Amino acid sequence: MEPFRIKMVEPLPSLDRSQRAKALRAADYNLFRLESDQVIIDLFTDSGTSAMSAEQWAALMRGDEAYAGAVSFRRFEQVLRELTGHPYVLPTHQGRAAERILFSSLLRPGQISVSNTHFDTTRANVELAGGRAVDLPYTEGDFQGDLDVAALKDLLNRSCGQVACVVVTVTNNAGGGQPVSMANLKAVRSVCTEAGVPLFLDAARFAENAYLIIQREPGYAAYSPREVAEKMFALADGCVASLKKDGIANMGGALTLRDDVLAARCKELLIATEGFPTYGGLAGRDLEALAQGLLEVTDPAYLAHRAETASWFARQLEKAGLPCVQPAGCHAVYVDARRLLPHIPPEQFPAHALACELYLEAGVRTFEVGTLSFGRVADDGAELPADKELLRLALPRRVYTRSHLAYVAAAAGIVASRAERVPGYRIVEAPKALRHFTARLAPIERRKESE
Ligand code: F0G
């Protein structure tokens, strides 16, 4: 059961099928363009959508809004220093600001950042800094978030000192929310040390990764999530973190570092673009809510409930006929749209088609992780498909109960039962970069069998 009770509630919007069809048409079949009061259950993201605890709301009132030297920063800094062991803590308004500051301070044009998978904003910030982002995922076994260590060694040997950093994303969001093992982190650490290359964590979901290590990796069952998280951070030279996830608050991010010189350079950029180092891009009250959230997120009962909910939800979806990435992680369940909708080719965006259908069926908003978001367009305009066509059903923290998710699974079952009639989509208009945010799309009318 949920290890909390609910003190404050929000009504769910209610829209019938014709209202949903109208809303989707008006949004040009792009779920980013829906208004949130047109969404009944919102599984679009687990980022910034959490419910805060009574202690976090209480902490907000202690927010010190001083421009410099805010006591709230001291609390935030102490919590992050104790968790990570990294002496320098720079607050930012969200994760991508920390990424921009790190990469533009660290990368020289042409240099390489290696990752298990760069999240889309992380890749964009590497490229904006003039660098090249290389993904080396190793997707086998219980730890499908691991980085391919053999490929990393090979790249280091071939690239003549061009690799400037390694970033391990825990858990690997773009690769199905899968965890990275401690053994893999240790192996990456030793390769980085040998090559003299710094290792950073993209720590957005560090607590969930720690919990999955305890569950799946031999030798960690006796440790607490907090202890495992500390071991993960101990292996890294720093981290970029979107605290909108495991900070259990609605806004915030951080950059933590060990290196004095790099920290000084990053601080300069922080002041110029985010804010004075004792608030970054945040209000004092945000820092307070985050400091408290970062303590709550490693609670074993909370994490057990979260992991259990994700695997239960994946089982319900499988029972309803939707193939899921297994074993499920914590923050989301991913449905394999390529297997469910084999009649829709990648250039007609099968996972996006499933997202639209689920909205039409039940007002549920989900997120495409496939060719629309992660594919590339060749110079001649041809679609270069993504590796996977997944639909992510993200789980906001402490927001929805199992009966909400049972409603989603039932609706998904109805969609699965008429899978062969789900249409593909085409792009009507889209910008070149990060097109999924604003693209306008339309369903492709399917010709009758007799035609
Ligand atoms: N890294 C990872 C692994 C993420 O999942 C995200 C955001 C970021 C970095 C960027 O952080 O949004 O605070 O600037 N992921 C959200 C999602 C948007 O829906 O998965 P941000």
mmCIF file of C-alpha atoms and ligand atoms in Angstrom, residues 44-47 93-97 99 119-122 169-174 202 204-205 241-245 252-253 331 367 392, ligand 1:
data_model
loop_
_atom_site.group_PDB
_atom_site.id
_atom_site.type_symbol
_atom_site.label_atom_id
_atom_site.label_comp_id
_atom_site.label_asym_id
_atom_site.label_seq_id
_atom_site.Cartn_x
_atom_site.Cartn_y
_atom_site.Cartn_z
ATOM 1 C CA PHE A 44 3.600 12.578 -19.427
ATOM 2 C CA THR A 45 6.543 12.947 -17.048
ATOM 3 C CA ASP A 46 7.744 12.293 -13.494
ATOM 4 C CA SER A 47 9.660 15.596 -13.642
ATOM 5 C CA HIS A 93 16.911 26.280 -11.715
ATOM 6 C CA GLN A 94 16.741 22.809 -13.272
ATOM 7 C CA GLY A 95 18.933 20.003 -14.596
ATOM 8 C CA ARG A 96 19.651 21.415 -18.045
ATOM 9 C CA ALA A 97 21.127 24.608 -16.564
ATOM 10 C CA GLU A 99 24.421 20.636 -17.876
ATOM 11 C CA PHE A 119 19.259 12.556 -22.279
ATOM 12 C CA ASP A 120 18.000 14.882 -25.059
ATOM 13 C CA THR A 121 18.818 18.122 -23.196
ATOM 14 C CA THR A 122 22.202 16.708 -22.143
ATOM 15 C CA THR A 169 22.912 8.592 -16.429
ATOM 16 C CA VAL A 170 21.324 6.872 -13.407
ATOM 17 C CA THR A 171 18.786 5.500 -14.174
ATOM 18 C CA ASN A 172 18.959 5.534 -17.953
ATOM 19 C CA ASN A 173 15.780 7.433 -18.833
ATOM 20 C CA ALA A 174 16.120 7.464 -22.629
ATOM 21 C CA ASP A 202 23.541 12.491 -14.379
ATOM 22 C CA ALA A 204 18.280 12.800 -11.753
ATOM 23 C CA ARG A 205 17.051 9.420 -10.427
ATOM 24 C CA ALA A 241 21.137 16.637 -11.363
ATOM 25 C CA SER A 242 17.613 17.589 -12.247
ATOM 26 C CA LEU A 243 16.142 17.719 -8.744
ATOM 27 C CA LYS A 244 12.639 17.809 -10.252
ATOM 28 C CA LYS A 245 12.760 14.017 -10.017
ATOM 29 C CA GLY A 252 15.361 22.746 -9.062
ATOM 30 C CA GLY A 253 18.701 21.356 -10.088
ATOM 31 C CA HIS A 331 9.962 6.060 -12.636
ATOM 32 C CA PHE A 367 5.297 10.367 -23.839
ATOM 33 C CA ARG A 392 6.680 5.939 -21.672
HETATM 34 N N1 F0G B 1 18.752 14.170 -17.351
HETATM 35 C C1 F0G B 1 17.777 13.243 -17.326
HETATM 36 C C2 F0G B 1 18.137 11.795 -17.187
HETATM 37 C C3 F0G B 1 16.436 13.635 -17.433
HETATM 38 O O1 F0G B 1 15.484 12.700 -17.421
HETATM 39 C C4 F0G B 1 16.130 15.011 -17.567
HETATM 40 C C5 F0G B 1 14.750 15.465 -17.711
HETATM 41 C C6 F0G B 1 17.179 15.935 -17.569
HETATM 42 C C7 F0G B 1 18.480 15.470 -17.466
HETATM 43 C C8 F0G B 1 16.943 17.419 -17.715
HETATM 44 O O2 F0G B 1 16.484 17.945 -16.525
HETATM 45 O O3 F0G B 1 14.240 18.872 -17.116
HETATM 46 O O4 F0G B 1 15.378 19.493 -14.976
HETATM 47 O O5 F0G B 1 16.225 20.350 -17.126
HETATM 48 N N2 F0G B 1 13.789 14.703 -17.949
HETATM 49 C C9 F0G B 1 12.379 15.034 -18.024
HETATM 50 C C10 F0G B 1 11.614 13.795 -18.443
HETATM 51 C C11 F0G B 1 12.061 16.217 -18.844
HETATM 52 O O6 F0G B 1 10.405 13.912 -18.727
HETATM 53 O O7 F0G B 1 12.183 12.705 -18.455
HETATM 54 P P1 F0G B 1 15.527 19.223 -16.447
#
